[in-house]
Coordinates of C-alpha atoms and ligand atoms in Angstrom, one line a residue:
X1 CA 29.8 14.2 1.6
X2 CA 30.0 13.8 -2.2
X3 CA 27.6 16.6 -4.3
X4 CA 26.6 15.7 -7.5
X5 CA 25.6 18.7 -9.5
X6 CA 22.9 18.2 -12.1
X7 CA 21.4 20.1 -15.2
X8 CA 17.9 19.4 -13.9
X9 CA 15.5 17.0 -13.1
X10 CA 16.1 14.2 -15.9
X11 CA 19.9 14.3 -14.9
X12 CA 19.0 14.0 -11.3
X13 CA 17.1 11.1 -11.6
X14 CA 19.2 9.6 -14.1
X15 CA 22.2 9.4 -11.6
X16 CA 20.3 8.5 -9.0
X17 CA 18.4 5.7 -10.7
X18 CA 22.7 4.2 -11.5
X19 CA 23.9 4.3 -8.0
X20 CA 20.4 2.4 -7.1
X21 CA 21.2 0.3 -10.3
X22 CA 25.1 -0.4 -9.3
X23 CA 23.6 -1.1 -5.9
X24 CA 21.0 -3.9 -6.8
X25 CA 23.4 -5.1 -9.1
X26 CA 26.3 -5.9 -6.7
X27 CA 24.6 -7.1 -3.9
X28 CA 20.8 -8.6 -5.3
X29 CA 19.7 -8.9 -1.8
X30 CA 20.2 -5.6 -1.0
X31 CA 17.9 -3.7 1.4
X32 CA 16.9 -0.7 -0.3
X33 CA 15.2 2.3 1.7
X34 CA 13.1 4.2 0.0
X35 CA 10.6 7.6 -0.2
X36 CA 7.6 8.9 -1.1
X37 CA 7.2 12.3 -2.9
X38 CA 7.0 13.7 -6.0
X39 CA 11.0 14.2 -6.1
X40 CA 11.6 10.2 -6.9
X41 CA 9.1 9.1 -9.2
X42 CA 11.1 9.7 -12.0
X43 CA 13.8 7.3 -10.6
X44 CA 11.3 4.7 -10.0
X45 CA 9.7 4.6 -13.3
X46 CA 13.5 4.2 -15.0
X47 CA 14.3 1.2 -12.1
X48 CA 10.6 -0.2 -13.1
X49 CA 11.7 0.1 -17.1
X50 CA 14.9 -0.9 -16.4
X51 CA 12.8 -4.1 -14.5
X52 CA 11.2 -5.2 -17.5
X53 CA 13.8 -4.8 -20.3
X54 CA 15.4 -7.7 -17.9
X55 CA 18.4 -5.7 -16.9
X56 CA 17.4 -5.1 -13.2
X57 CA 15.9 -7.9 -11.1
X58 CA 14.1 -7.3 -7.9
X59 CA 13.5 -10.9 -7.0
X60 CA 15.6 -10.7 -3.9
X61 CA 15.5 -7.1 -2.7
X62 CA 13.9 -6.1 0.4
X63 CA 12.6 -2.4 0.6
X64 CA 11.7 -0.5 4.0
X65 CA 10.4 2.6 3.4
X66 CA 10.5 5.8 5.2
X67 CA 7.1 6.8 6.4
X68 CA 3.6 6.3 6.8
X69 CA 0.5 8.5 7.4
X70 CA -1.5 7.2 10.5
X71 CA -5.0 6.6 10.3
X72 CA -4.5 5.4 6.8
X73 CA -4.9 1.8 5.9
X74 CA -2.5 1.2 2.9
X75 CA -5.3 0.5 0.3
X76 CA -6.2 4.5 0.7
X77 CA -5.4 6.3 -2.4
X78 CA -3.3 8.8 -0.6
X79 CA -1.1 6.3 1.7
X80 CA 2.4 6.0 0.7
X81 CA 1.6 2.0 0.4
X82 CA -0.7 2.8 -2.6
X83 CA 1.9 5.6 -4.0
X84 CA 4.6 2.8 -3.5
X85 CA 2.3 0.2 -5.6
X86 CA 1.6 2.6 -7.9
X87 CA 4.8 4.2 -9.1
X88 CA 7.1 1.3 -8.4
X89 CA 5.9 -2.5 -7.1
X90 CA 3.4 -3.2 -9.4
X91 CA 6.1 -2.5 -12.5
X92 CA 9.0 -4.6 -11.1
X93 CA 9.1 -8.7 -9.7
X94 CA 9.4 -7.8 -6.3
X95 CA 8.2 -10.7 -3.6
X96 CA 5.4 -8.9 -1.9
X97 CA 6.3 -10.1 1.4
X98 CA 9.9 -8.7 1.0
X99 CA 8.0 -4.7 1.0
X100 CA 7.8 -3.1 4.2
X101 CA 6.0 0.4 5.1
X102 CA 4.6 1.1 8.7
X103 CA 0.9 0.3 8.9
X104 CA -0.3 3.4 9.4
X105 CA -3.5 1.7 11.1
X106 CA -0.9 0.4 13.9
X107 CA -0.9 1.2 17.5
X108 CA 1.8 3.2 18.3
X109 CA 4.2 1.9 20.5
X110 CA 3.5 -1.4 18.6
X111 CA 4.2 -0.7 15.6
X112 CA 7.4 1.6 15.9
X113 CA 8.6 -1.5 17.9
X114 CA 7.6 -3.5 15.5
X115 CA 9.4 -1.3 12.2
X116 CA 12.7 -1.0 14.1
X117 CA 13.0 -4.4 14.9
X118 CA 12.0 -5.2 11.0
X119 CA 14.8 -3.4 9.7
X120 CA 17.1 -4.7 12.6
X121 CA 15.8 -8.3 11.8
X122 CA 16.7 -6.8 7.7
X123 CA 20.4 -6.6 8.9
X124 CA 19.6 -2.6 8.5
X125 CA 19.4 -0.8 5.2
X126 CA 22.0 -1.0 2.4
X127 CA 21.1 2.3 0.8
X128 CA 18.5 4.7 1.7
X129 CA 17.0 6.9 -0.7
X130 CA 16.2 10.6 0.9
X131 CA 14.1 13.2 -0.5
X132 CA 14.5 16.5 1.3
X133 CA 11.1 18.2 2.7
X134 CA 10.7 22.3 2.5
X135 CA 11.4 22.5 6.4
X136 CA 14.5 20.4 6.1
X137 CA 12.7 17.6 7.3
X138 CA 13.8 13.7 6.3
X139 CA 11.3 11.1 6.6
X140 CA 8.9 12.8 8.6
X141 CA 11.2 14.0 10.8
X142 CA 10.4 17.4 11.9
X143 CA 12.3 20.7 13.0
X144 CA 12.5 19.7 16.4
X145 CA 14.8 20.3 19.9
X146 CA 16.2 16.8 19.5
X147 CA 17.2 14.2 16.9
X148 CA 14.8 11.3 17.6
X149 CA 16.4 8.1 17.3
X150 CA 14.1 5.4 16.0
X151 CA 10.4 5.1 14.6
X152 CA 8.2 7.3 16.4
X153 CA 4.4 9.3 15.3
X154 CA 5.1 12.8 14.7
X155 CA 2.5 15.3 14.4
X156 CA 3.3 17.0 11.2
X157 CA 4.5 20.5 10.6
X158 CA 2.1 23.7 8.8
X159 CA 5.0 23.7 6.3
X160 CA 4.7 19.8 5.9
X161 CA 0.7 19.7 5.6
X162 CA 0.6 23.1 3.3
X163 CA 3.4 21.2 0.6
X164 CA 1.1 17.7 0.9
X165 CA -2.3 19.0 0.5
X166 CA -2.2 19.1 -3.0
X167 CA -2.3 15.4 -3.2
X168 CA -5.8 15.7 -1.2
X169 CA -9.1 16.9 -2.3
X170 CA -9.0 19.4 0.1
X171 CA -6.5 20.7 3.0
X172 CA -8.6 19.0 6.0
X173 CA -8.0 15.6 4.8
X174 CA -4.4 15.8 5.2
X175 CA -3.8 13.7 8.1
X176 CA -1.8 15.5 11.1
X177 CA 0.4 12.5 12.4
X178 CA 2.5 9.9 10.4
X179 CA 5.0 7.1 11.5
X180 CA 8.6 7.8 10.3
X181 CA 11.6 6.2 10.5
X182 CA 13.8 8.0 12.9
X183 CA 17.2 9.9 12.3
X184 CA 19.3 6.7 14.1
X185 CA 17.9 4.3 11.4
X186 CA 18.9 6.4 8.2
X187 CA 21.7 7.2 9.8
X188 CA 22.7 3.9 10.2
X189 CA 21.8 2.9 6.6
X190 CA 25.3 2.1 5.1
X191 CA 24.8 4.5 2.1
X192 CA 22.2 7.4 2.0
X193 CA 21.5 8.8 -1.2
X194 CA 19.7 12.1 -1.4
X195 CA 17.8 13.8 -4.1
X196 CA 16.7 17.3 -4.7
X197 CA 15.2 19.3 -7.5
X198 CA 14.1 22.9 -7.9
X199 CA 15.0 26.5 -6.9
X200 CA 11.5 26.2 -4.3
X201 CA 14.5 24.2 -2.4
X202 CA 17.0 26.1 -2.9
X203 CA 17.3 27.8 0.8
X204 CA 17.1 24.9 2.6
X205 CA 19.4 23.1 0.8
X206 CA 21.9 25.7 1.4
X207 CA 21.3 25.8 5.2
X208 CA 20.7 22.3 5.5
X209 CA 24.6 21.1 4.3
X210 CA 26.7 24.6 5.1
X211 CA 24.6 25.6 7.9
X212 CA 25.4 24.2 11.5
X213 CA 23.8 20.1 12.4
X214 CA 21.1 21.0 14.4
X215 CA 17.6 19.3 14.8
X216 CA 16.0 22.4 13.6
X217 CA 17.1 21.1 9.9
X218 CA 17.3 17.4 10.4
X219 CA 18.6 17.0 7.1
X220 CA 21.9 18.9 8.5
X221 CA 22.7 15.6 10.7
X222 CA 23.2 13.9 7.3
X223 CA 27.1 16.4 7.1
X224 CA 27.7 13.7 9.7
X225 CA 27.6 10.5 7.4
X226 CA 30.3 8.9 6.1
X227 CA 28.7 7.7 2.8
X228 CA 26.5 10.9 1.7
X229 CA 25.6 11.9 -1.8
X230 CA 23.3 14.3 -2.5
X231 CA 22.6 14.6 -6.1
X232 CA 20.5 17.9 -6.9
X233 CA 19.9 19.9 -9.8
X234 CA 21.5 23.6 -10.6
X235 CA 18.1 25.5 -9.7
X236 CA 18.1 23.6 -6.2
X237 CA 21.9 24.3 -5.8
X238 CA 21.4 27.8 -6.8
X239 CA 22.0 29.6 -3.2
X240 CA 25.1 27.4 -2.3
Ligands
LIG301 C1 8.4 10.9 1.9 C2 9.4 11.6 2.6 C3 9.6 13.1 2.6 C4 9.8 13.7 1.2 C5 9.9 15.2 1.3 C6 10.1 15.8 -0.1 O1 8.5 9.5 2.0 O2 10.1 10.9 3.3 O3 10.6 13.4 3.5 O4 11.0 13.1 0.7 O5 8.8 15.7 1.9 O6 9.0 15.6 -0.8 P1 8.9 16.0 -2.4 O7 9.8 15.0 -3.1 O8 7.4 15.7 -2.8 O9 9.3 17.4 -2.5

């Protein structure tokens, strides 16, 4: 596991926006795995500027993103399709039909079959880009008893629902279940790269990476991967 230890946020996404950079740039079919959140939009507006000074093509990477909520079709403002559009494929000359995100309007066992086969078909994912959720969740995947291996619906957490609502007009709308990726297929992704900013993470970020692997922090099971970085900021490093 390699930490990289940032001033703040700027620093945080600046690193993390050159490994994503150095990734694209080696291999220009790369499959590049990728999140939603308010932790990565800095790194997707540099890649997007990066896009159209001309020194970063898209034109033959695939993307696979994490998660999905269900019972959103991806033209609603608050699915992570339209966040995906809106913060990063609409600024960069990504194919469209090379952008994948679970259809949120998919019947479950259908379309978890049909995500994990995707990124199978993909040759899995070259480097997945993590954010890390209050209850140590990654993807959607919950605190649970077990590690759940591939895409599943999960019913999300209070702690999960409480940290999203503020992207909905009020708390009701916030839909209860998404699809996620599961813990096998990020695991499997041949580099994960996580980011994390701010002390309000601080705890879990501590517990998550010196703190036993257990599925009550999924993020813990990431100590087990042999090509970890995390790159966080001091203030979310603080109680290491
Ligand atoms: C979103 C996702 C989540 C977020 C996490 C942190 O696609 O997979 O695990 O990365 O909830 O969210 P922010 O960055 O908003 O703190």
């Amino acid at each position: 596991m390699n930490i990289v230890r940032t001033r703040d946020y700027e620093e945080m996404t600046g690193r993390a926006a050159d490994m994503i950079f150095e990734q694209v740039n080696r291999k220009p079919d790369s499959v590049l795995g990728l999140a939603t959140g308010s932790t990565p939009i800095g790194v997707y507006r540099q890649l997007a500027s990066w896009c159209q000074e001309g020194v970063l093509d898209f034109s033959r990477v695939r993307t696979v993103n994490l998660d999905e909520y269900a019972g959103l079709s991806k033209d609603h403002p608050q699915s992570y399709s339209y966040f995906m559009q809106e913060h990063l494929f609409d600024h960069i000359n990504i194919d469209p039909q090379n952008v994948h995100i679970p259809d949120g309007l998919g019947e479950e066992t259908a379309e978890c079959e049909r995500y994990d086969n995707l990124i199978r078909s993909l040759g899995g994912i070259d480097l997945q880009l993590l954010g890390l959720g209050h209850d140590g969740h990654i993807g959607f995947n919950e605190p649970e008893d077990h590690f759940p291996a591939g895409t599943h619906m999960v019913r999300l957490s209070e702690s999960t629902i409480q940290a999203n609502k503020r992207f909905f007009a009020d708390e009701s709308q916030v839909p209860r279940f998404a699809y996620t990726m599961g813990i096998s297929d990020i695991l499997q992704s041949r580099k994960v790269l996580m980011i994390v900013s701010g002390g309000d993470k601080a705890e879990i970020l501590r517990e998550a990476f010196t703190g036993p692997v257990t599925p009550r922090v999924p993020a813990s099971i990431l100590q087990f991967h042999n090509d970890f970085t995390l790159i966080a900021d001091e203030e979310a490093l603080s109680a290491f």
